[in-house]
Short mmCIF file of C-alpha atoms and ligand atoms in Angstrom, two decimals:
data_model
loop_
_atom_site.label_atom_id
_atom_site.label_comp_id
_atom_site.label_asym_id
_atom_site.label_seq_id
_atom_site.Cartn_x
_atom_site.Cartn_y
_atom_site.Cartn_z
CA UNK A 1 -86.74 -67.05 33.32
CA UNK A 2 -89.53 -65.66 31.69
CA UNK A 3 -91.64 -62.71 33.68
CA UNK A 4 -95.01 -61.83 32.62
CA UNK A 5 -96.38 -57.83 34.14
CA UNK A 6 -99.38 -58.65 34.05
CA UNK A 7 -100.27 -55.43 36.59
CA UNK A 8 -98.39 -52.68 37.69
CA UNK A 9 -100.65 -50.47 38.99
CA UNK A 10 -102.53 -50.13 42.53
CA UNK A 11 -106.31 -49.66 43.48
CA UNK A 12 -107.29 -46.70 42.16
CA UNK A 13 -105.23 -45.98 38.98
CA UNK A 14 -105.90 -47.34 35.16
CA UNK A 15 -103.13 -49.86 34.94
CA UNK A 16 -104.06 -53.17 36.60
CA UNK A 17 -103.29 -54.04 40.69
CA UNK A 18 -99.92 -55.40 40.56
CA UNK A 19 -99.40 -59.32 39.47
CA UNK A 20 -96.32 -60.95 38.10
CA UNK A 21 -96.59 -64.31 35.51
CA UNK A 22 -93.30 -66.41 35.72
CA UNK A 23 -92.66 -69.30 33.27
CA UNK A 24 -96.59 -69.10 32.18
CA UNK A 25 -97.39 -71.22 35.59
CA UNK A 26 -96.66 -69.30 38.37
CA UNK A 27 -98.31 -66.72 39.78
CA UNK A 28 -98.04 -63.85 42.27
CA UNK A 29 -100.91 -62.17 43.83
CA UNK A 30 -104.38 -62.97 42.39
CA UNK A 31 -106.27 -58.92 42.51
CA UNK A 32 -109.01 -58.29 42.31
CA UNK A 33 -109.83 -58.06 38.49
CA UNK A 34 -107.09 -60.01 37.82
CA UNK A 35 -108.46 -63.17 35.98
CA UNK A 36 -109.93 -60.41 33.14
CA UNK A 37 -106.62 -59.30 33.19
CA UNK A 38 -105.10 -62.57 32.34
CA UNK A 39 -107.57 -62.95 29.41
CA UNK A 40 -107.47 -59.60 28.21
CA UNK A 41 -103.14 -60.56 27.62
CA UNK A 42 -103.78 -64.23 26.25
CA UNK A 43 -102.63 -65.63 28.91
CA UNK A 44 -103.24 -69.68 29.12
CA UNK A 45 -104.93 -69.85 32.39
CA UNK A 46 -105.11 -73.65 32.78
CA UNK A 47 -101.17 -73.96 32.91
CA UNK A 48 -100.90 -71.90 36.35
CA UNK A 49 -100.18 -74.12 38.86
CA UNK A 50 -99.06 -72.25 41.82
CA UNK A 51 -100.18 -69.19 43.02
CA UNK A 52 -97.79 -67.03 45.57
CA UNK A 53 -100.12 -64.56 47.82
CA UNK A 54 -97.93 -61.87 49.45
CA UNK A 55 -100.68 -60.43 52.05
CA UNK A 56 -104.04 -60.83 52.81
CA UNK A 57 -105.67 -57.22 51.38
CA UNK A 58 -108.16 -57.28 48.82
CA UNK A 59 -105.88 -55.96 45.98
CA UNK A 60 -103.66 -59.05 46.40
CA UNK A 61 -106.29 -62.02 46.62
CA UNK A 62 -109.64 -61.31 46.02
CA UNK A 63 -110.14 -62.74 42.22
CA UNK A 64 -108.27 -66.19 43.65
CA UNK A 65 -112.44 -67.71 43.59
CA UNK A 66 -112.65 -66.97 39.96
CA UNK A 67 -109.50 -68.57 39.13
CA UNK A 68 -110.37 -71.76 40.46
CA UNK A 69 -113.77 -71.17 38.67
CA UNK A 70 -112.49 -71.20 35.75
CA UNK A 71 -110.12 -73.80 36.35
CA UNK A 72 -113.13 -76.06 37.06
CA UNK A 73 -113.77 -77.90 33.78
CA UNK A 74 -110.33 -78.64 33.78
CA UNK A 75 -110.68 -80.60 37.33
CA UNK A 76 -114.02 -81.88 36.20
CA UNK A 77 -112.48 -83.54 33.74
CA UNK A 78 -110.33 -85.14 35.54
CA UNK A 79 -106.83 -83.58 35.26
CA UNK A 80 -105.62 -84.34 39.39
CA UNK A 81 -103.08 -81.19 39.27
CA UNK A 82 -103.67 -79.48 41.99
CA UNK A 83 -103.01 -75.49 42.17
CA UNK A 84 -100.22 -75.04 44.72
CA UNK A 85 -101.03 -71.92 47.08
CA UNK A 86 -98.25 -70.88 48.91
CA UNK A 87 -99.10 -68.12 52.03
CA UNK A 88 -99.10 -67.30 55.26
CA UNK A 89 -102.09 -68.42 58.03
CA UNK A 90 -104.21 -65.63 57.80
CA UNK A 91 -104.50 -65.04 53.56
CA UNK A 92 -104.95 -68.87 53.97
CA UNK A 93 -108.06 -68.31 56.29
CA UNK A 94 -109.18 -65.13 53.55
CA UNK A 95 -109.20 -67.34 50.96
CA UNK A 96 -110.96 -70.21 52.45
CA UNK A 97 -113.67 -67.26 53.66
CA UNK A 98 -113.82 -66.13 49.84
CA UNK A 99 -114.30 -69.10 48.40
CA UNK A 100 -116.93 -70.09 51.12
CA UNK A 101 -118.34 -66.32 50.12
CA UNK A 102 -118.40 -66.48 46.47
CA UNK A 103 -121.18 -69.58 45.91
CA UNK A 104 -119.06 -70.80 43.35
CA UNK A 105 -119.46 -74.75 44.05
CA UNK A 106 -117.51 -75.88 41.93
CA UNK A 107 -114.62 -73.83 43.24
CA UNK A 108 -115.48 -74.97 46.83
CA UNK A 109 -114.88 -78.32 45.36
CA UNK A 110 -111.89 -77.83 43.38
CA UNK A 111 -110.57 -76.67 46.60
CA UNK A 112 -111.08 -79.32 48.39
CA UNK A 113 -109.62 -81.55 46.58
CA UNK A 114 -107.34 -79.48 44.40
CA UNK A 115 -105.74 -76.70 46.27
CA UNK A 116 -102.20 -77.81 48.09
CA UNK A 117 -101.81 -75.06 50.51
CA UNK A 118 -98.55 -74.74 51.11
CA UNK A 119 -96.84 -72.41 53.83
CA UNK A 120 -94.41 -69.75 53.14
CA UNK A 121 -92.16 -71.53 56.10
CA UNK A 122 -92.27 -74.63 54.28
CA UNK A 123 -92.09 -74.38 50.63
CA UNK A 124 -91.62 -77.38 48.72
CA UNK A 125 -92.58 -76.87 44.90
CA UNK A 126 -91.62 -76.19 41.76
CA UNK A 127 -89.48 -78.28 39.23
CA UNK A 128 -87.94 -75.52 37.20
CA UNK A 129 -87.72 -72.83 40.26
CA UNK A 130 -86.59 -72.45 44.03
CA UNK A 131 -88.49 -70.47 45.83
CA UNK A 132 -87.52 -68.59 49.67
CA UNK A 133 -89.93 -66.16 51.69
CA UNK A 134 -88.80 -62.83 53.46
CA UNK A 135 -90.92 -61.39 56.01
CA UNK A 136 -91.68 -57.35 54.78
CA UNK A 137 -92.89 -54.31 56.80
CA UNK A 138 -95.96 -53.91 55.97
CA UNK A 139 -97.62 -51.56 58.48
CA UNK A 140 -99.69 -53.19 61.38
CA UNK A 141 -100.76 -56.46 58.92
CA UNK A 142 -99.51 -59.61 60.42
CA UNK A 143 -97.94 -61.27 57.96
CA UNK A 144 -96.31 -60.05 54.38
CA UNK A 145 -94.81 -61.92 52.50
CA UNK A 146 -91.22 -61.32 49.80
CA UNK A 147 -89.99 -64.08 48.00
CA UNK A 148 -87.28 -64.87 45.78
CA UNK A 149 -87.20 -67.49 42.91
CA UNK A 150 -83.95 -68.72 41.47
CA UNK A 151 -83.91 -70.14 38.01
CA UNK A 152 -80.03 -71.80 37.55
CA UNK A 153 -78.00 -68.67 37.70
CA UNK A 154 -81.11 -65.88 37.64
CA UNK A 155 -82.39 -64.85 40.63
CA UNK A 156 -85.62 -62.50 41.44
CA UNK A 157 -87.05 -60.93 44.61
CA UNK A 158 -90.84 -59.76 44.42
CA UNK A 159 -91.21 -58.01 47.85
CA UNK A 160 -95.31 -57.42 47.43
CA UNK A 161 -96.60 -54.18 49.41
CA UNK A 162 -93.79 -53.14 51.97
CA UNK A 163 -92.17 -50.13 53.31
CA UNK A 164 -88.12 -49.47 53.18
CA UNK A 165 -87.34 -52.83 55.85
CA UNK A 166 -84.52 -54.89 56.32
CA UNK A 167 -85.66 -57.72 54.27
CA UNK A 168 -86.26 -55.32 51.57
CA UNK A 169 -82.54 -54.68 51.54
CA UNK A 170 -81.93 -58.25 52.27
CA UNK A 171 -83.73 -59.59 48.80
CA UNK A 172 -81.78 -56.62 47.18
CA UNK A 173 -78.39 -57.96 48.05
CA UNK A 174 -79.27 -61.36 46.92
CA UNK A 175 -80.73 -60.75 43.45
CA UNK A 176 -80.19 -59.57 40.21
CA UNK A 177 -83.58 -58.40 39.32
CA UNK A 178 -85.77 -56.88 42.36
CA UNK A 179 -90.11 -56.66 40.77
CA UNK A 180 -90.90 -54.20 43.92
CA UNK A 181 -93.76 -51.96 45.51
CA UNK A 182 -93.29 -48.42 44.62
CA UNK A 183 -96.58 -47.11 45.32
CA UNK A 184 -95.56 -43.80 46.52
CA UNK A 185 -93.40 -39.98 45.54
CA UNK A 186 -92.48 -40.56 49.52
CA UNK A 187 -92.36 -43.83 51.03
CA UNK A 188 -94.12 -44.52 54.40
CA UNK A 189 -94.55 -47.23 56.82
CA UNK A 190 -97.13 -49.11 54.30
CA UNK A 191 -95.58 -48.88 50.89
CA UNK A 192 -92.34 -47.89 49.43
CA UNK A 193 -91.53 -44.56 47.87
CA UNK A 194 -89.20 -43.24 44.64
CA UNK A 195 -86.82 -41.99 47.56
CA UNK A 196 -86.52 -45.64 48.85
CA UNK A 197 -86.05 -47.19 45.73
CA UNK A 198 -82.67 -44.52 44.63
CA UNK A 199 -81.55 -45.33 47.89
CA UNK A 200 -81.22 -49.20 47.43
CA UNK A 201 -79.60 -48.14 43.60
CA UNK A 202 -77.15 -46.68 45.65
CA UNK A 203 -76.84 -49.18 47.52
CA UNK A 204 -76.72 -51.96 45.17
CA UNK A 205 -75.72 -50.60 41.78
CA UNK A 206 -76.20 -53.49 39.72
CA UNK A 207 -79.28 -54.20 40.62
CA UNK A 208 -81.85 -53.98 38.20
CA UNK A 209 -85.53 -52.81 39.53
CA UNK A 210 -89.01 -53.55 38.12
CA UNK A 211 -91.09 -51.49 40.24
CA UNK A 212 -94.77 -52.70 40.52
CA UNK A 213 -97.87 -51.05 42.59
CA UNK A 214 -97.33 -47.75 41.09
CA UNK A 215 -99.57 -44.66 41.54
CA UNK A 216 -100.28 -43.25 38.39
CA UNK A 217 -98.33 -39.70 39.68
CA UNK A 218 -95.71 -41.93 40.63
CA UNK A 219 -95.01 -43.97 37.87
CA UNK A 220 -94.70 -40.15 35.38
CA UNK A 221 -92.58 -38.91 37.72
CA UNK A 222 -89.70 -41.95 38.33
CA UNK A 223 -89.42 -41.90 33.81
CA UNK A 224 -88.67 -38.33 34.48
CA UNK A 225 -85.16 -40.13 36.03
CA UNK A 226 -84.25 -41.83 33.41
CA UNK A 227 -82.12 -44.19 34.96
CA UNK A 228 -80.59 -46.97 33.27
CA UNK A 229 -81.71 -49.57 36.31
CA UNK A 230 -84.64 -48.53 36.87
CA UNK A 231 -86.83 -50.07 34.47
CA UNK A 232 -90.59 -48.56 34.43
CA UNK A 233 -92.46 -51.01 32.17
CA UNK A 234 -96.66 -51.03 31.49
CA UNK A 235 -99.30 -53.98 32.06
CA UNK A 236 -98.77 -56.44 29.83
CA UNK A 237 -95.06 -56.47 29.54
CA UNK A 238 -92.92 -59.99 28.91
CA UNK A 239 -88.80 -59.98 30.05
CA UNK A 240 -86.37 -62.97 29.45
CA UNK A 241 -84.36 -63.18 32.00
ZN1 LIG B 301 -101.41 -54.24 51.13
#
């Protein structure tokens, strides 16, 4: 499995918000800033196919418009792939209000005709991947959404924003690469802190972590560990997995 970082950052720090690339078609979370992003690391845009939204906040789906915009010469001329979205009701509704809200036509009609929303409780996609959904903790928002994607005998879990829940630990114990928030020196009941992540390598030694959503204070201080699973990578980053 190949895995793309395309951001590992969070709102207010230089690296970009947090998005992952696997196989050069699928996608997870669309921030805002994020189709720059993709161009600035040669990234071929026109092969994404699916897009996985964990949440509904801005730093997760707000640039989803201008990926469909520039998608739209490739449905104008006539290509009938549509772009699988797989997410919950309410990032569903957010996009639909975004794309109503960003007077892009052309991406109002590549949705209509080209989006396949698909439901995290009823995934069905994907030839080369299998993907499952885990409900996170992700303070009072209504739905957030984990996932893991197996590839024949490699299996990742991207939990998206979360604090230390049970379905955190329940991804950890079921893959062998976890690409997880670690926004914070502390974790709280929004996002997940250095403390939670050394307790799951306790827990689950040979598990390797990826964390993602990183302050800028928090990503200096977790290479001051230096531990061998814990791998702290920048933007623009490519594994083989
Ligand atoms: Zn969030």
């Amino acid at each position: 499995m190949k895995i793309q970082l395309i951001g590992t950052g969070t709102i207010p720090d230089i690296a970009n918000s947090a998005s992952i690339l696997i196989n050069d078609h699928i996608l997870f979370d669309m921030p805002n800033g994020n189709l720059k992003a993709m161009i600035r690391q040669n990234i071929d845009i026109m092969r994404i196919d699916t897009l996985i939204i964990s949440h509904t906040h801005a730093d997760h789906c707000f640039d989803v418009p201008f990926l469909l915009w520039y998608k739209k010469d490739y449905y104008k001329l006539g290509y009938k792939l549509s772009t699988k979205i797989v997410t919950d009701e309410l990032t569903k509704d957010t996009v639909e209000n975004l794309i109503d809200l960003s007077y892009f036509g052309s991406a109002k009609e590549a949705e209509k005709e080209f989006i396949d929303f698909q439901d995290v409780n009823n995934i069905k996609i994907c030839d080369d991947v299998e993907i499952l959904n885990e409900p996170m903790l992700h303070r009072k928002i209504k739905y957030a959404n984990g996932y893991i994607i197996k590839e024949n005998h490699v299996s990742i879990g991207l939990t998206g924003d979360t604090s230390y829940c049970e379905g955190v630990r329940k991804i950890a114990s079921k893959v062998d690469y976890l690409i997880c928030d670690m926004t914070l020196m502390l974790g709280n009941d929004s996002h997940m802190g250095i403390d939670n992540i050394l307790e799951l390598m306790e827990d689950y030694p040979n598990l390797k972590i990826i964390p993602i959503h990183m302050h800028d204070k928090t990503r200096n201080e977790a290479k001051k560990l230096e531990k061998d699973n814990l791998l702290i990578y920048e933007d623009g980053k490519i594994l083989e997995v």
